[in-house]
Tab-separated table of N, CA, C and O in Angstrom:
chain	number	residue	atom	x	y	z
A	1176	GLN	N	54.969	110.600	1.752
A	1176	GLN	CA	55.775	111.814	1.704
A	1176	GLN	C	55.568	112.488	0.356
A	1176	GLN	O	55.541	111.839	-0.675
A	1177	VAL	N	55.417	113.805	0.393
A	1177	VAL	CA	55.241	114.599	-0.822
A	1177	VAL	C	56.328	115.669	-0.843
A	1177	VAL	O	56.573	116.340	0.156
A	1178	GLN	N	56.970	115.808	-1.975
A	1178	GLN	CA	57.981	116.856	-2.140
A	1178	GLN	C	57.424	117.935	-3.066
A	1178	GLN	O	56.803	117.635	-4.086
A	1179	LEU	N	57.680	119.178	-2.683
A	1179	LEU	CA	57.210	120.321	-3.453
A	1179	LEU	C	58.387	121.231	-3.762
A	1179	LEU	O	59.163	121.558	-2.861
A	1180	VAL	N	58.485	121.648	-5.010
A	1180	VAL	CA	59.564	122.535	-5.421
A	1180	VAL	C	58.966	123.725	-6.152
A	1180	VAL	O	58.341	123.562	-7.208
A	1181	GLU	N	59.156	124.926	-5.578
A	1181	GLU	CA	58.662	126.147	-6.211
A	1181	GLU	C	59.746	126.759	-7.089
A	1181	GLU	O	60.934	126.596	-6.838
A	1182	SER	N	59.300	127.503	-8.075
A	1182	SER	CA	60.211	128.266	-8.914
A	1182	SER	C	59.449	129.435	-9.517
A	1182	SER	O	58.216	129.476	-9.453
A	1183	GLY	N	60.195	130.382	-10.080
A	1183	GLY	CA	59.563	131.485	-10.783
A	1183	GLY	C	59.583	132.814	-10.077
A	1183	GLY	O	59.126	133.820	-10.635
A	1184	GLY	N	60.086	132.863	-8.853
A	1184	GLY	CA	60.148	134.137	-8.157
A	1184	GLY	C	61.213	135.048	-8.758
A	1184	GLY	O	61.972	134.647	-9.635
A	1185	GLY	N	61.231	136.272	-8.277
A	1185	GLY	CA	62.224	137.217	-8.769
A	1185	GLY	C	61.869	138.638	-8.406
A	1185	GLY	O	60.992	138.890	-7.578
A	1186	LEU	N	62.576	139.555	-9.059
A	1186	LEU	CA	62.372	140.992	-8.850
A	1186	LEU	C	61.636	141.562	-10.052
A	1186	LEU	O	62.027	141.322	-11.197
A	1187	VAL	N	60.580	142.316	-9.786
A	1187	VAL	CA	59.787	142.892	-10.861
A	1187	VAL	C	59.300	144.273	-10.420
A	1187	VAL	O	59.149	144.532	-9.220
A	1188	GLN	N	59.087	145.134	-11.378
A	1188	GLN	CA	58.569	146.462	-11.061
A	1188	GLN	C	57.060	146.405	-10.834
A	1188	GLN	O	56.374	145.509	-11.344
A	1189	ALA	N	56.555	147.354	-10.093
A	1189	ALA	CA	55.121	147.440	-9.862
A	1189	ALA	C	54.382	147.489	-11.201
A	1189	ALA	O	54.813	148.171	-12.131
A	1190	GLY	N	53.292	146.722	-11.269
A	1190	GLY	CA	52.531	146.611	-12.501
A	1190	GLY	C	52.954	145.453	-13.370
A	1190	GLY	O	52.267	145.114	-14.346
A	1191	GLY	N	54.062	144.830	-13.032
A	1191	GLY	CA	54.573	143.722	-13.817
A	1191	GLY	C	53.930	142.396	-13.443
A	1191	GLY	O	53.001	142.334	-12.627
A	1192	SER	N	54.457	141.331	-14.055
A	1192	SER	CA	53.887	139.997	-13.871
A	1192	SER	C	54.979	138.977	-13.575
A	1192	SER	O	56.130	139.139	-13.999
A	1193	LEU	N	54.587	137.939	-12.889
A	1193	LEU	CA	55.428	136.769	-12.653
A	1193	LEU	C	54.532	135.543	-12.649
A	1193	LEU	O	53.343	135.639	-12.312
A	1194	ARG	N	55.123	134.411	-12.995
A	1194	ARG	CA	54.401	133.148	-12.881
A	1194	ARG	C	55.203	132.206	-11.998
A	1194	ARG	O	56.353	131.866	-12.327
A	1195	LEU	N	54.596	131.779	-10.923
A	1195	LEU	CA	55.217	130.814	-10.025
A	1195	LEU	C	54.764	129.404	-10.399
A	1195	LEU	O	53.621	129.203	-10.814
A	1196	SER	N	55.671	128.464	-10.219
A	1196	SER	CA	55.360	127.056	-10.452
A	1196	SER	C	55.647	126.264	-9.198
A	1196	SER	O	56.560	126.591	-8.436
A	1197	CYS	N	54.875	125.205	-9.003
A	1197	CYS	CA	55.100	124.297	-7.882
A	1197	CYS	C	54.949	122.876	-8.401
A	1197	CYS	O	53.846	122.466	-8.758
A	1198	ALA	N	56.046	122.154	-8.436
A	1198	ALA	CA	56.034	120.774	-8.922
A	1198	ALA	C	55.969	119.829	-7.733
A	1198	ALA	O	56.782	119.930	-6.810
A	1199	ALA	N	55.006	118.909	-7.783
A	1199	ALA	CA	54.812	117.948	-6.699
A	1199	ALA	C	55.299	116.575	-7.139
A	1199	ALA	O	55.112	116.169	-8.285
A	1200	SER	N	55.913	115.867	-6.200
A	1200	SER	CA	56.346	114.497	-6.462
A	1200	SER	C	56.198	113.690	-5.185
A	1200	SER	O	55.999	114.226	-4.104
A	1201	GLY	N	56.300	112.375	-5.332
A	1201	GLY	CA	56.153	111.509	-4.177
A	1201	GLY	C	54.758	110.911	-4.116
A	1201	GLY	O	54.126	110.676	-5.139
A	1202	ARG	N	54.266	110.700	-2.924
A	1202	ARG	CA	52.989	110.028	-2.719
A	1202	ARG	C	51.828	111.005	-2.842
A	1202	ARG	O	51.134	111.308	-1.880
A	1203	THR	N	51.635	111.496	-4.058
A	1203	THR	CA	50.519	112.408	-4.287
A	1203	THR	C	49.230	111.622	-4.478
A	1203	THR	O	49.257	110.435	-4.779
A	1204	SER	N	48.140	112.280	-4.310
A	1204	SER	CA	46.832	111.657	-4.450
A	1204	SER	C	45.952	112.577	-5.274
A	1204	SER	O	46.168	113.789	-5.322
A	1205	SER	N	44.958	112.020	-5.916
A	1205	SER	CA	44.058	112.859	-6.707
A	1205	SER	C	43.060	113.590	-5.814
A	1205	SER	O	42.424	114.537	-6.247
A	1206	ASN	N	42.918	113.171	-4.566
A	1206	ASN	CA	41.920	113.748	-3.687
A	1206	ASN	C	42.559	114.690	-2.668
A	1206	ASN	O	42.477	114.487	-1.472
A	1207	TYR	N	43.225	115.722	-3.166
A	1207	TYR	CA	43.838	116.697	-2.271
A	1207	TYR	C	43.767	118.073	-2.916
A	1207	TYR	O	43.284	118.225	-4.031
A	1208	ALA	N	44.218	119.055	-2.197
A	1208	ALA	CA	44.248	120.417	-2.712
A	1208	ALA	C	45.629	121.011	-2.475
A	1208	ALA	O	46.356	120.599	-1.573
A	1209	MET	N	45.961	121.969	-3.315
A	1209	MET	CA	47.232	122.666	-3.175
A	1209	MET	C	46.969	124.146	-2.997
A	1209	MET	O	46.035	124.699	-3.588
A	1210	GLY	N	47.770	124.759	-2.195
A	1210	GLY	CA	47.595	126.178	-1.933
A	1210	GLY	C	48.895	126.933	-2.053
A	1210	GLY	O	49.983	126.368	-1.942
A	1211	TRP	N	48.754	128.217	-2.330
A	1211	TRP	CA	49.883	129.151	-2.289
A	1211	TRP	C	49.677	130.067	-1.075
A	1211	TRP	O	48.584	130.614	-0.878
A	1212	PHE	N	50.745	130.204	-0.320
A	1212	PHE	CA	50.767	131.117	0.811
A	1212	PHE	C	51.934	132.080	0.614
A	1212	PHE	O	52.820	131.820	-0.176
A	1213	ARG	N	51.914	133.159	1.357
A	1213	ARG	CA	53.046	134.080	1.322
A	1213	ARG	C	53.306	134.623	2.714
A	1213	ARG	O	52.404	134.700	3.555
A	1214	GLN	N	54.559	135.002	2.915
A	1214	GLN	CA	54.946	135.556	4.206
A	1214	GLN	C	55.930	136.695	3.986
A	1214	GLN	O	57.010	136.490	3.425
A	1215	ALA	N	55.520	137.870	4.403
A	1215	ALA	CA	56.384	139.043	4.339
A	1215	ALA	C	57.122	139.185	5.667
A	1215	ALA	O	56.665	138.673	6.694
A	1216	PRO	N	58.259	139.873	5.668
A	1216	PRO	CA	59.026	140.044	6.909
A	1216	PRO	C	58.177	140.655	8.022
A	1216	PRO	O	57.494	141.652	7.817
A	1217	GLY	N	58.199	140.008	9.186
A	1217	GLY	CA	57.471	140.520	10.327
A	1217	GLY	C	55.977	140.267	10.306
A	1217	GLY	O	55.250	140.725	11.187
A	1218	LYS	N	55.518	139.525	9.298
A	1218	LYS	CA	54.077	139.254	9.195
A	1218	LYS	C	53.818	137.751	9.232
A	1218	LYS	O	54.712	136.947	8.990
A	1219	GLU	N	52.586	137.400	9.522
A	1219	GLU	CA	52.210	135.993	9.537
A	1219	GLU	C	52.040	135.473	8.116
A	1219	GLU	O	51.783	136.242	7.181
A	1220	ARG	N	52.178	134.178	7.995
A	1220	ARG	CA	51.952	133.554	6.699
A	1220	ARG	C	50.469	133.661	6.361
A	1220	ARG	O	49.609	133.372	7.187
A	1221	GLU	N	50.172	134.057	5.134
A	1221	GLU	CA	48.787	134.234	4.738
A	1221	GLU	C	48.464	133.462	3.467
A	1221	GLU	O	49.299	133.284	2.587
A	1222	PHE	N	47.215	133.026	3.392
A	1222	PHE	CA	46.719	132.306	2.223
A	1222	PHE	C	46.606	133.261	1.046
A	1222	PHE	O	46.127	134.384	1.193
A	1223	VAL	N	47.019	132.767	-0.111
A	1223	VAL	CA	46.914	133.562	-1.331
A	1223	VAL	C	45.861	132.968	-2.268
A	1223	VAL	O	44.891	133.621	-2.633
A	1224	SER	N	46.062	131.707	-2.631
A	1224	SER	CA	45.152	131.074	-3.566
A	1224	SER	C	45.342	129.574	-3.484
A	1224	SER	O	46.413	129.105	-3.093
A	1225	GLY	N	44.302	128.816	-3.854
A	1225	GLY	CA	44.406	127.373	-3.809
A	1225	GLY	C	43.507	126.725	-4.841
A	1225	GLY	O	42.619	127.369	-5.410
A	1226	ILE	N	43.759	125.447	-5.078
A	1226	ILE	CA	43.005	124.723	-6.091
A	1226	ILE	C	42.857	123.266	-5.680
A	1226	ILE	O	43.785	122.669	-5.135
A	1227	SER	N	41.679	122.718	-5.896
A	1227	SER	CA	41.477	121.301	-5.630
A	1227	SER	C	41.968	120.514	-6.834
A	1227	SER	O	41.686	120.880	-7.972
A	1228	TRP	N	42.697	119.445	-6.544
A	1228	TRP	CA	43.383	118.759	-7.638
A	1228	TRP	C	42.405	118.066	-8.580
A	1228	TRP	O	42.578	118.104	-9.796
A	1229	SER	N	41.381	117.431	-8.059
A	1229	SER	CA	40.495	116.629	-8.907
A	1229	SER	C	39.471	117.480	-9.648
A	1229	SER	O	39.267	117.311	-10.847
A	1230	LEU	N	38.835	118.419	-8.941
A	1230	LEU	CA	37.753	119.182	-9.563
A	1230	LEU	C	38.208	120.545	-10.097
A	1230	LEU	O	37.474	121.176	-10.845
A	1231	GLY	N	39.369	120.993	-9.686
A	1231	GLY	CA	39.827	122.293	-10.154
A	1231	GLY	C	39.140	123.464	-9.487
A	1231	GLY	O	39.229	124.593	-9.982
A	1232	LEU	N	38.456	123.231	-8.363
A	1232	LEU	CA	37.825	124.339	-7.647
A	1232	LEU	C	38.910	125.248	-7.082
A	1232	LEU	O	39.931	124.772	-6.602
A	1233	THR	N	38.672	126.544	-7.169
A	1233	THR	CA	39.685	127.498	-6.699
A	1233	THR	C	39.148	128.388	-5.604
A	1233	THR	O	37.940	128.573	-5.443
A	1234	ASN	N	40.074	128.960	-4.870
A	1234	ASN	CA	39.762	129.856	-3.768
A	1234	ASN	C	40.896	130.865	-3.688
A	1234	ASN	O	42.066	130.462	-3.784
A	1235	SER	N	40.574	132.138	-3.567
A	1235	SER	CA	41.621	133.158	-3.531
A	1235	SER	C	41.319	134.216	-2.469
A	1235	SER	O	40.153	134.494	-2.183
A	1236	ALA	N	42.372	134.788	-1.943
A	1236	ALA	CA	42.218	135.894	-1.002
A	1236	ALA	C	41.680	137.124	-1.735
A	1236	ALA	O	41.985	137.337	-2.915
A	1237	ASP	N	40.925	137.921	-1.034
A	1237	ASP	CA	40.351	139.119	-1.649
A	1237	ASP	C	41.433	140.051	-2.189
A	1237	ASP	O	41.233	140.724	-3.204
A	1238	SER	N	42.571	140.058	-1.526
A	1238	SER	CA	43.639	140.981	-1.918
A	1238	SER	C	44.245	140.666	-3.282
A	1238	SER	O	44.912	141.516	-3.875
A	1239	VAL	N	44.029	139.454	-3.791
A	1239	VAL	CA	44.627	139.080	-5.073
A	1239	VAL	C	43.602	138.766	-6.145
A	1239	VAL	O	43.977	138.521	-7.298
A	1240	LYS	N	42.331	138.775	-5.781
A	1240	LYS	CA	41.295	138.467	-6.775
A	1240	LYS	C	41.341	139.481	-7.904
A	1240	LYS	O	41.461	140.677	-7.683
A	1241	GLY	N	41.248	138.970	-9.123
A	1241	GLY	CA	41.322	139.831	-10.292
A	1241	GLY	C	42.735	140.091	-10.760
A	1241	GLY	O	42.931	140.631	-11.854
A	1242	ARG	N	43.731	139.721	-9.961
A	1242	ARG	CA	45.139	139.924	-10.337
A	1242	ARG	C	45.894	138.608	-10.450
A	1242	ARG	O	46.737	138.448	-11.334
A	1243	PHE	N	45.635	137.673	-9.556
A	1243	PHE	CA	46.335	136.393	-9.542
A	1243	PHE	C	45.389	135.299	-10.028
A	1243	PHE	O	44.199	135.294	-9.702
A	1244	THR	N	45.951	134.349	-10.759
A	1244	THR	CA	45.173	133.206	-11.243
A	1244	THR	C	45.939	131.927	-10.951
A	1244	THR	O	47.112	131.805	-11.310
A	1245	ILE	N	45.259	130.988	-10.331
A	1245	ILE	CA	45.872	129.690	-10.045
A	1245	ILE	C	45.364	128.667	-11.061
A	1245	ILE	O	44.189	128.707	-11.466
A	1246	SER	N	46.253	127.772	-11.464
A	1246	SER	CA	45.870	126.720	-12.397
A	1246	SER	C	46.721	125.489	-12.127
A	1246	SER	O	47.685	125.552	-11.361
A	1247	ARG	N	46.370	124.386	-12.764
A	1247	ARG	CA	47.126	123.153	-12.534
A	1247	ARG	C	47.303	122.401	-13.828
A	1247	ARG	O	46.508	122.536	-14.763
A	1248	ASP	N	48.330	121.590	-13.851
A	1248	ASP	CA	48.598	120.679	-14.967
A	1248	ASP	C	48.673	119.292	-14.348
A	1248	ASP	O	49.683	118.934	-13.738
A	1249	ASN	N	47.594	118.535	-14.505
A	1249	ASN	CA	47.534	117.230	-13.854
A	1249	ASN	C	48.635	116.292	-14.357
A	1249	ASN	O	49.225	115.543	-13.585
A	1250	ALA	N	48.916	116.349	-15.628
A	1250	ALA	CA	49.915	115.436	-16.195
A	1250	ALA	C	51.306	115.715	-15.626
A	1250	ALA	O	52.113	114.795	-15.456
A	1251	GLN	N	51.589	116.986	-15.341
A	1251	GLN	CA	52.900	117.372	-14.836
A	1251	GLN	C	52.943	117.469	-13.323
A	1251	GLN	O	53.987	117.778	-12.754
A	1252	ASN	N	51.790	117.241	-12.666
A	1252	ASN	CA	51.721	117.385	-11.204
A	1252	ASN	C	52.245	118.743	-10.761
A	1252	ASN	O	53.006	118.856	-9.784
A	1253	THR	N	51.825	119.768	-11.491
A	1253	THR	CA	52.348	121.113	-11.252
A	1253	THR	C	51.198	122.105	-11.114
A	1253	THR	O	50.215	122.028	-11.849
A	1254	VAL	N	51.364	123.015	-10.180
A	1254	VAL	CA	50.411	124.106	-9.975
A	1254	VAL	C	51.112	125.419	-10.296
A	1254	VAL	O	52.294	125.588	-9.987
A	1255	TYR	N	50.375	126.311	-10.923
A	1255	TYR	CA	50.928	127.602	-11.318
A	1255	TYR	C	50.172	128.732	-10.626
A	1255	TYR	O	48.972	128.615	-10.353
A	1256	LEU	N	50.873	129.808	-10.382
A	1256	LEU	CA	50.243	131.023	-9.886
A	1256	LEU	C	50.678	132.164	-10.802
A	1256	LEU	O	51.830	132.593	-10.737
A	1257	GLN	N	49.765	132.598	-11.658
A	1257	GLN	CA	50.040	133.722	-12.534
A	1257	GLN	C	49.706	134.994	-11.782
A	1257	GLN	O	48.561	135.189	-11.367
A	1258	MET	N	50.703	135.851	-11.625
A	1258	MET	CA	50.529	137.079	-10.850
A	1258	MET	C	50.691	138.270	-11.772
A	1258	MET	O	51.773	138.498	-12.320
A	1259	ASN	N	49.620	139.024	-11.934
A	1259	ASN	CA	49.625	140.219	-12.766
A	1259	ASN	C	49.387	141.455	-11.915
A	1259	ASN	O	48.936	141.352	-10.771
A	1260	SER	N	49.671	142.594	-12.485
A	1260	SER	CA	49.460	143.877	-11.783
A	1260	SER	C	50.058	143.836	-10.379
A	1260	SER	O	49.423	144.234	-9.401
A	1261	LEU	N	51.278	143.384	-10.303
A	1261	LEU	CA	51.926	143.234	-9.003
A	1261	LEU	C	52.138	144.583	-8.331
A	1261	LEU	O	52.394	145.600	-8.998
A	1262	MET	N	52.025	144.565	-7.019
A	1262	MET	CA	52.180	145.771	-6.210
A	1262	MET	C	53.279	145.532	-5.169
A	1262	MET	O	53.545	144.382	-4.800
A	1263	PRO	N	53.891	146.585	-4.668
A	1263	PRO	CA	54.937	146.408	-3.644
A	1263	PRO	C	54.474	145.587	-2.449
A	1263	PRO	O	55.260	144.833	-1.878
A	1264	GLU	N	53.203	145.698	-2.113
A	1264	GLU	CA	52.712	144.927	-0.958
A	1264	GLU	C	52.588	143.436	-1.242
A	1264	GLU	O	52.294	142.651	-0.339
A	1265	ASP	N	52.822	143.026	-2.484
A	1265	ASP	CA	52.863	141.595	-2.807
A	1265	ASP	C	54.234	140.993	-2.505
A	1265	ASP	O	54.416	139.772	-2.616
A	1266	THR	N	55.188	141.826	-2.131
A	1266	THR	CA	56.527	141.342	-1.816
A	1266	THR	C	56.487	140.396	-0.622
A	1266	THR	O	55.967	140.726	0.430
A	1267	ALA	N	57.020	139.194	-0.822
A	1267	ALA	CA	56.996	138.171	0.220
A	1267	ALA	C	57.712	136.933	-0.298
A	1267	ALA	O	58.038	136.837	-1.486
A	1268	VAL	N	57.918	135.985	0.600
A	1268	VAL	CA	58.310	134.644	0.189
A	1268	VAL	C	57.026	133.862	-0.044
A	1268	VAL	O	56.139	133.839	0.808
A	1269	TYR	N	56.940	133.259	-1.212
A	1269	TYR	CA	55.749	132.509	-1.584
A	1269	TYR	C	56.022	131.011	-1.445
A	1269	TYR	O	57.042	130.506	-1.927
A	1270	PHE	N	55.092	130.325	-0.778
A	1270	PHE	CA	55.212	128.899	-0.534
A	1270	PHE	C	54.025	128.175	-1.166
A	1270	PHE	O	52.903	128.667	-1.113
A	1271	CYS	N	54.274	126.994	-1.695
A	1271	CYS	CA	53.162	126.135	-2.059
A	1271	CYS	C	53.072	125.022	-1.021
A	1271	CYS	O	54.067	124.681	-0.362
A	1272	ALA	N	51.882	124.473	-0.876
A	1272	ALA	CA	51.639	123.481	0.156
A	1272	ALA	C	50.513	122.551	-0.269
A	1272	ALA	O	49.697	122.907	-1.127
A	1273	VAL	N	50.486	121.395	0.357
A	1273	VAL	CA	49.483	120.373	0.057
A	1273	VAL	C	48.679	120.060	1.310
A	1273	VAL	O	49.243	119.889	2.393
A	1274	THR	N	47.368	119.970	1.136
A	1274	THR	CA	46.483	119.556	2.217
A	1274	THR	C	45.689	118.332	1.797
A	1274	THR	O	45.392	118.172	0.610
A	1275	SER	N	45.348	117.492	2.766
A	1275	SER	CA	44.538	116.306	2.450
A	1275	SER	C	43.073	116.672	2.245
A	1275	SER	O	42.276	115.838	1.816
A	1276	SER	N	42.719	117.901	2.558
A	1276	SER	CA	41.362	118.366	2.268
A	1276	SER	C	41.168	118.411	0.758
A	1276	SER	O	42.082	118.745	0.016
A	1277	SER	N	39.976	118.090	0.329
A	1277	SER	CA	39.692	118.117	-1.106
A	1277	SER	C	39.405	119.536	-1.592
A	1277	SER	O	39.294	119.770	-2.791
A	1278	PHE	N	39.280	120.471	-0.676
A	1278	PHE	CA	39.044	121.862	-1.036
A	1278	PHE	C	40.179	122.710	-0.477
A	1278	PHE	O	40.656	122.467	0.618
A	1279	PRO	N	40.620	123.719	-1.249
A	1279	PRO	CA	41.752	124.537	-0.799
A	1279	PRO	C	41.371	125.512	0.302
A	1279	PRO	O	41.099	126.678	0.056
A	1280	ILE	N	41.366	125.032	1.527
A	1280	ILE	CA	41.007	125.881	2.654
A	1280	ILE	C	42.130	126.861	2.949
A	1280	ILE	O	43.251	126.707	2.478
A	1281	THR	N	41.833	127.874	3.722
A	1281	THR	CA	42.746	128.989	3.877
A	1281	THR	C	43.659	128.894	5.088
A	1281	THR	O	44.523	129.745	5.267
A	1282	THR	N	43.489	127.875	5.917
A	1282	THR	CA	44.252	127.763	7.155
A	1282	THR	C	45.567	127.040	6.919
A	1282	THR	O	45.571	125.881	6.504
A	1283	ALA	N	46.666	127.703	7.229
A	1283	ALA	CA	47.986	127.119	6.982
A	1283	ALA	C	48.200	125.829	7.768
A	1283	ALA	O	48.856	124.907	7.277
A	1284	ALA	N	47.636	125.755	8.942
A	1284	ALA	CA	47.847	124.569	9.785
A	1284	ALA	C	47.269	123.302	9.164
A	1284	ALA	O	47.651	122.196	9.553
A	1285	ALA	N	46.365	123.458	8.226
A	1285	ALA	CA	45.753	122.294	7.587
A	1285	ALA	C	46.619	121.697	6.494
A	1285	ALA	O	46.298	120.639	5.955
A	1286	TYR	N	47.685	122.372	6.133
A	1286	TYR	CA	48.566	121.912	5.053
A	1286	TYR	C	49.755	121.175	5.647
A	1286	TYR	O	50.472	121.708	6.489
A	1287	ARG	N	49.942	119.951	5.181
A	1287	ARG	CA	50.965	119.095	5.786
A	1287	ARG	C	52.333	119.237	5.136
A	1287	ARG	O	53.350	119.172	5.825
A	1288	TYR	N	52.357	119.375	3.839
A	1288	TYR	CA	53.633	119.423	3.121
A	1288	TYR	C	53.831	120.818	2.530
A	1288	TYR	O	52.898	121.405	1.969
A	1289	TRP	N	55.069	121.286	2.628
A	1289	TRP	CA	55.412	122.637	2.183
A	1289	TRP	C	56.655	122.624	1.318
A	1289	TRP	O	57.570	121.814	1.541
A	1290	GLY	N	56.699	123.530	0.368
A	1290	GLY	CA	57.912	123.751	-0.390
A	1290	GLY	C	58.849	124.668	0.376
A	1290	GLY	O	58.532	125.150	1.467
A	1291	GLN	N	60.004	124.930	-0.230
A	1291	GLN	CA	61.038	125.731	0.438
A	1291	GLN	C	60.789	127.226	0.294
A	1291	GLN	O	61.404	128.030	0.996
A	1292	GLY	N	59.907	127.619	-0.613
A	1292	GLY	CA	59.585	129.024	-0.802
A	1292	GLY	C	60.396	129.664	-1.909
A	1292	GLY	O	61.519	129.247	-2.202
A	1293	THR	N	59.807	130.670	-2.524
A	1293	THR	CA	60.497	131.444	-3.548
A	1293	THR	C	60.213	132.923	-3.304
A	1293	THR	O	59.079	133.306	-3.014
A	1294	GLN	N	61.259	133.736	-3.412
A	1294	GLN	CA	61.138	135.161	-3.087
A	1294	GLN	C	60.535	135.923	-4.263
A	1294	GLN	O	60.983	135.783	-5.409
A	1295	VAL	N	59.549	136.743	-3.964
A	1295	VAL	CA	58.970	137.684	-4.924
A	1295	VAL	C	59.163	139.088	-4.362
A	1295	VAL	O	58.735	139.377	-3.246
A	1296	THR	N	59.827	139.920	-5.141
A	1296	THR	CA	60.067	141.298	-4.721
A	1296	THR	C	59.520	142.235	-5.790
A	1296	THR	O	59.887	142.113	-6.963
A	1297	VAL	N	58.652	143.140	-5.374
A	1297	VAL	CA	58.046	144.095	-6.296
A	1297	VAL	C	58.526	145.488	-5.913
A	1297	VAL	O	58.278	145.958	-4.797
A	1298	SER	N	59.217	146.118	-6.830
A	1298	SER	CA	59.744	147.456	-6.561
A	1298	SER	C	58.749	148.517	-7.019
A	1298	SER	O	58.027	148.337	-7.999
A	1299	SER	N	58.756	149.637	-6.310
A	1299	SER	CA	57.815	150.724	-6.655
A	1299	SER	C	58.416	151.681	-7.672
A	1299	SER	O	59.582	151.619	-7.991
C-alpha cells in the first residue's frame, strides 16, 4: 500500500506560479514512476507530467511543456510540480499517482495509487 498526499494548490492570477508537492509513504519502491494528472469540471482526467523515480526521466503533456517542471527529492519521497505562467485553462483538481511502470506513462489506468487531489484555480 502506498499513501500519497498532495499540497500546494490554491488561487492565483493568470501568469502566476504555484508549486505542488506530493509526499509518498508506505510500500514505495525505487523502480516506479510518479505522475501528475488533472481534472477540470466536466472533463476527463488528463496526464500533466511524470517522472521515473530511479532515473529521473520525465514526460510532460504538450500543453504544459515550457511552463511546468516536475522534479523529485528521493530522500523525502516527494515529487514536485513547479507551475509557471499559469493560465485559466490550467484550472483543475491536480492529482499525483504512482505506477509500477518504470517510466511515467500517460494512461491514468496504469496508475494504481492516487492522492486525494488539490485544487488549482487560475483567475483571468
